[in-house]
Amino acid sequence: MKRPLLLLLCALLPACALFPRPPRPVHAPPQEAAAVTFPIDLPTEGSLSISGPTLAAIQLALEDFLPWDTQPHEGATPREVCLYKRESYDVIASPGAEGVIYVEIFPRTGACELGGPPVMDFSAIYAIDSKGGRILAVRR
C-alpha cells in the first residue's frame, strides 16, 4: 500500500518544477552595503507614502500586466525590450468604493521613445478588490 503511494508522489514531484517561485531580490555585496549611510529621519520632500492595501493592489496589477518572468521575444527591437521592463512604466492608484482600488499602468513619458513615435497603446486600468486580493476587471 505504501509503495504505490510513494511511486505516485515521485511521479508528481517533477511537476513542481513547472511552477517556479519569483526570484529573490539581488543584494549588493557587503562592501557596497557597508558604504550606505541611512539618514536619521527620511526626508519628507519628494517622498511617497503608500498604504499596504494600495501597495498590494499595485503589485497584483503589475504581476498581471507584466509578469516577473516575462522576457522579450527573440529578435525584439530596443523599443520592445524597453517595454518589457517594469521601470519603463508609471502607476497611478486611486481608491474607489467598497474597497476597490483602481490602478492605472502606463508607459513613463520618454522611457521607450528611442527615436520613434510616442508609445500609446501599452497601458491598462485595473479594478482591484483590495479586501479579497483579486482583479475585478481590466480595461486595456
PDB file of C-alpha atoms in Angstrom:
ATOM      1  CA  MET A   1       0.000   0.000   0.000  1.00  0.00           C
ATOM      2  CA  LYS A   2       2.798   2.412   0.828  1.00  0.00           C
ATOM      3  CA  ARG A   3       4.800   1.623  -2.301  1.00  0.00           C
ATOM      4  CA  PRO A   4       2.133   2.759  -4.832  1.00  0.00           C
ATOM      5  CA  LEU A   5       1.656   5.994  -2.890  1.00  0.00           C
ATOM      6  CA  LEU A   6       5.407   6.583  -2.853  1.00  0.00           C
ATOM      7  CA  LEU A   7       5.638   5.924  -6.598  1.00  0.00           C
ATOM      8  CA  LEU A   8       2.782   8.319  -7.256  1.00  0.00           C
ATOM      9  CA  LEU A   9       4.440  11.059  -5.212  1.00  0.00           C
ATOM     10  CA  CYS A  10       7.754  10.504  -7.004  1.00  0.00           C
ATOM     11  CA  ALA A  11       5.992  10.724 -10.357  1.00  0.00           C
ATOM     12  CA  LEU A  12       4.329  14.025  -9.412  1.00  0.00           C
ATOM     13  CA  LEU A  13       7.433  15.614  -7.895  1.00  0.00           C
ATOM     14  CA  PRO A  14       8.888  16.875 -11.212  1.00  0.00           C
ATOM     15  CA  ALA A  15       5.640  18.780 -11.802  1.00  0.00           C
ATOM     16  CA  CYS A  16       6.708  21.181  -9.026  1.00  0.00           C
ATOM     17  CA  ALA A  17       9.464  22.408 -11.344  1.00  0.00           C
ATOM     18  CA  LEU A  18       6.783  23.820 -13.642  1.00  0.00           C
ATOM     19  CA  PHE A  19       5.776  26.389 -11.014  1.00  0.00           C
ATOM     20  CA  PRO A  20       8.917  28.352 -10.156  1.00  0.00           C
ATOM     21  CA  ARG A  21       8.859  30.950  -7.413  1.00  0.00           C
ATOM     22  CA  PRO A  22       9.677  34.563  -8.235  1.00  0.00           C
ATOM     23  CA  PRO A  23      13.379  35.312  -7.864  1.00  0.00           C
ATOM     24  CA  ARG A  24      14.598  36.871  -4.642  1.00  0.00           C
ATOM     25  CA  PRO A  25      15.829  40.471  -4.931  1.00  0.00           C
ATOM     26  CA  VAL A  26      19.522  40.942  -5.621  1.00  0.00           C
ATOM     27  CA  HIS A  27      21.514  42.417  -2.728  1.00  0.00           C
ATOM     28  CA  ALA A  28      24.679  44.465  -3.073  1.00  0.00           C
ATOM     29  CA  PRO A  29      27.940  42.911  -1.864  1.00  0.00           C
ATOM     30  CA  PRO A  30      28.747  43.537   1.840  1.00  0.00           C
ATOM     31  CA  GLN A  31      31.461  46.113   0.994  1.00  0.00           C
ATOM     32  CA  GLU A  32      28.998  48.201  -1.007  1.00  0.00           C
ATOM     33  CA  ALA A  33      26.262  47.802   1.613  1.00  0.00           C
ATOM     34  CA  ALA A  34      28.655  48.980   4.347  1.00  0.00           C
ATOM     35  CA  ALA A  35      29.182  52.264   2.467  1.00  0.00           C
ATOM     36  CA  VAL A  36      25.469  53.169   2.650  1.00  0.00           C
ATOM     37  CA  THR A  37      24.586  55.699   5.336  1.00  0.00           C
ATOM     38  CA  PHE A  38      20.939  55.884   6.352  1.00  0.00           C
ATOM     39  CA  PRO A  39      19.551  59.282   7.389  1.00  0.00           C
ATOM     40  CA  ILE A  40      18.224  59.582  10.932  1.00  0.00           C
ATOM     41  CA  ASP A  41      14.849  60.630   9.517  1.00  0.00           C
ATOM     42  CA  LEU A  42      13.763  60.055   5.954  1.00  0.00           C
ATOM     43  CA  PRO A  43      13.292  63.316   4.051  1.00  0.00           C
ATOM     44  CA  THR A  44       9.658  64.293   3.607  1.00  0.00           C
ATOM     45  CA  GLU A  45      10.207  66.346   0.458  1.00  0.00           C
ATOM     46  CA  GLY A  46       9.825  64.138  -2.592  1.00  0.00           C
ATOM     47  CA  SER A  47       8.841  61.102  -0.520  1.00  0.00           C
ATOM     48  CA  LEU A  48       5.767  58.994  -1.111  1.00  0.00           C
ATOM     49  CA  SER A  49       3.679  57.055   1.376  1.00  0.00           C
ATOM     50  CA  ILE A  50       1.656  54.129   0.049  1.00  0.00           C
ATOM     51  CA  SER A  51      -0.799  52.195   2.198  1.00  0.00           C
ATOM     52  CA  GLY A  52      -0.494  48.432   2.451  1.00  0.00           C
ATOM     53  CA  PRO A  53      -3.719  47.702   0.530  1.00  0.00           C
ATOM     54  CA  THR A  54      -2.702  50.123  -2.230  1.00  0.00           C
ATOM     55  CA  LEU A  55       0.742  48.563  -2.486  1.00  0.00           C
ATOM     56  CA  ALA A  56      -0.784  45.081  -2.692  1.00  0.00           C
ATOM     57  CA  ALA A  57      -3.182  46.280  -5.428  1.00  0.00           C
ATOM     58  CA  ILE A  58      -0.291  47.768  -7.420  1.00  0.00           C
ATOM     59  CA  GLN A  59       1.717  44.553  -7.093  1.00  0.00           C
ATOM     60  CA  LEU A  60      -1.249  42.450  -8.215  1.00  0.00           C
ATOM     61  CA  ALA A  61      -1.917  44.661 -11.239  1.00  0.00           C
ATOM     62  CA  LEU A  62       1.773  44.765 -12.225  1.00  0.00           C
ATOM     63  CA  GLU A  63       2.094  40.994 -11.968  1.00  0.00           C
ATOM     64  CA  ASP A  64      -0.851  40.606 -14.352  1.00  0.00           C
ATOM     65  CA  PHE A  65       0.252  43.409 -16.691  1.00  0.00           C
ATOM     66  CA  LEU A  66       3.929  42.392 -16.873  1.00  0.00           C
ATOM     67  CA  PRO A  67       4.675  39.122 -15.013  1.00  0.00           C
ATOM     68  CA  TRP A  68       8.097  38.903 -13.341  1.00  0.00           C
ATOM     69  CA  ASP A  69       9.289  36.100 -15.625  1.00  0.00           C
ATOM     70  CA  THR A  70       8.244  37.717 -18.928  1.00  0.00           C
ATOM     71  CA  GLN A  71      11.136  38.065 -21.360  1.00  0.00           C
ATOM     72  CA  PRO A  72      11.323  39.853 -24.725  1.00  0.00           C
ATOM     73  CA  HIS A  73      10.877  37.589 -27.721  1.00  0.00           C
ATOM     74  CA  GLU A  74      13.884  36.701 -29.822  1.00  0.00           C
ATOM     75  CA  GLY A  75      14.738  39.479 -32.250  1.00  0.00           C
ATOM     76  CA  ALA A  76      12.928  42.134 -30.188  1.00  0.00           C
ATOM     77  CA  THR A  77      13.713  45.722 -31.094  1.00  0.00           C
ATOM     78  CA  PRO A  78      15.305  48.008 -28.486  1.00  0.00           C
ATOM     79  CA  ARG A  79      11.895  49.630 -28.005  1.00  0.00           C
ATOM     80  CA  GLU A  80      10.242  46.257 -27.370  1.00  0.00           C
ATOM     81  CA  VAL A  81      12.983  45.317 -24.912  1.00  0.00           C
ATOM     82  CA  CYS A  82      12.341  48.616 -23.114  1.00  0.00           C
ATOM     83  CA  LEU A  83       8.608  47.850 -22.876  1.00  0.00           C
ATOM     84  CA  TYR A  84       9.392  44.552 -21.097  1.00  0.00           C
ATOM     85  CA  LYS A  85      10.983  46.447 -18.175  1.00  0.00           C
ATOM     86  CA  ARG A  86       8.773  47.458 -15.260  1.00  0.00           C
ATOM     87  CA  GLU A  87      10.803  50.635 -14.713  1.00  0.00           C
ATOM     88  CA  SER A  88       9.516  51.849 -18.087  1.00  0.00           C
ATOM     89  CA  TYR A  89       6.041  52.320 -16.596  1.00  0.00           C
ATOM     90  CA  ASP A  90       4.397  54.717 -14.163  1.00  0.00           C
ATOM     91  CA  VAL A  91       1.433  53.859 -11.943  1.00  0.00           C
ATOM     92  CA  ILE A  92      -1.481  55.825 -10.554  1.00  0.00           C
ATOM     93  CA  ALA A  93      -3.578  54.210  -7.816  1.00  0.00           C
ATOM     94  CA  SER A  94      -6.936  55.637  -6.720  1.00  0.00           C
ATOM     95  CA  PRO A  95      -9.298  54.356  -4.032  1.00  0.00           C
ATOM     96  CA  GLY A  96     -12.846  53.530  -5.068  1.00  0.00           C
ATOM     97  CA  ALA A  97     -15.997  52.449  -3.278  1.00  0.00           C
ATOM     98  CA  GLU A  98     -16.255  49.287  -1.178  1.00  0.00           C
ATOM     99  CA  GLY A  99     -12.524  48.501  -1.023  1.00  0.00           C
ATOM    100  CA  VAL A 100     -11.893  48.733  -4.760  1.00  0.00           C
ATOM    101  CA  ILE A 101      -8.591  50.292  -5.784  1.00  0.00           C
ATOM    102  CA  TYR A 102      -8.115  51.442  -9.362  1.00  0.00           C
ATOM    103  CA  VAL A 103      -4.599  51.002 -10.683  1.00  0.00           C
ATOM    104  CA  GLU A 104      -3.543  52.598 -13.956  1.00  0.00           C
ATOM    105  CA  ILE A 105      -0.294  51.420 -15.555  1.00  0.00           C
ATOM    106  CA  PHE A 106       1.091  53.436 -18.455  1.00  0.00           C
ATOM    107  CA  PRO A 107       4.461  53.970 -20.205  1.00  0.00           C
ATOM    108  CA  ARG A 108       6.625  56.575 -18.498  1.00  0.00           C
ATOM    109  CA  THR A 109       6.975  59.649 -20.702  1.00  0.00           C
ATOM    110  CA  GLY A 110      10.099  59.335 -22.819  1.00  0.00           C
ATOM    111  CA  ALA A 111      11.028  55.901 -21.439  1.00  0.00           C
ATOM    112  CA  CYS A 112      10.842  53.913 -24.680  1.00  0.00           C
ATOM    113  CA  GLU A 113      10.762  56.571 -27.387  1.00  0.00           C
ATOM    114  CA  LEU A 114      14.150  55.598 -28.875  1.00  0.00           C
ATOM    115  CA  GLY A 115      13.589  57.871 -31.854  1.00  0.00           C
ATOM    116  CA  GLY A 116      10.142  56.576 -32.800  1.00  0.00           C
ATOM    117  CA  PRO A 117       6.633  57.889 -32.209  1.00  0.00           C
ATOM    118  CA  PRO A 118       5.363  58.017 -28.620  1.00  0.00           C
ATOM    119  CA  VAL A 119       4.191  54.724 -27.119  1.00  0.00           C
ATOM    120  CA  MET A 120       0.455  54.977 -26.545  1.00  0.00           C
ATOM    121  CA  ASP A 121      -1.126  51.534 -26.592  1.00  0.00           C
ATOM    122  CA  PHE A 122       0.734  49.800 -23.753  1.00  0.00           C
ATOM    123  CA  SER A 123      -1.426  50.736 -20.788  1.00  0.00           C
ATOM    124  CA  ALA A 124      -4.203  49.316 -18.663  1.00  0.00           C
ATOM    125  CA  ILE A 125      -6.529  50.243 -15.814  1.00  0.00           C
ATOM    126  CA  TYR A 126      -7.259  47.595 -13.203  1.00  0.00           C
ATOM    127  CA  ALA A 127     -10.088  47.427 -10.690  1.00  0.00           C
ATOM    128  CA  ILE A 128      -8.636  45.535  -7.715  1.00  0.00           C
ATOM    129  CA  ASP A 129     -10.632  44.101  -4.818  1.00  0.00           C
ATOM    130  CA  SER A 130      -8.262  45.101  -2.011  1.00  0.00           C
ATOM    131  CA  LYS A 131     -10.115  43.004   0.574  1.00  0.00           C
ATOM    132  CA  GLY A 132     -10.149  39.822  -1.491  1.00  0.00           C
ATOM    133  CA  GLY A 133      -6.813  40.349  -3.247  1.00  0.00           C
ATOM    134  CA  ARG A 134      -8.188  39.755  -6.731  1.00  0.00           C
ATOM    135  CA  ILE A 135      -8.590  41.518 -10.059  1.00  0.00           C
ATOM    136  CA  LEU A 136     -12.208  42.500 -10.655  1.00  0.00           C
ATOM    137  CA  ALA A 137     -11.819  43.939 -14.153  1.00  0.00           C
ATOM    138  CA  VAL A 138      -9.232  45.237 -16.611  1.00  0.00           C
ATOM    139  CA  ARG A 139      -9.603  47.940 -19.252  1.00  0.00           C
ATOM    140  CA  ARG A 140      -6.862  47.969 -21.887  1.00  0.00           C
TER     141      ARG A 140
END
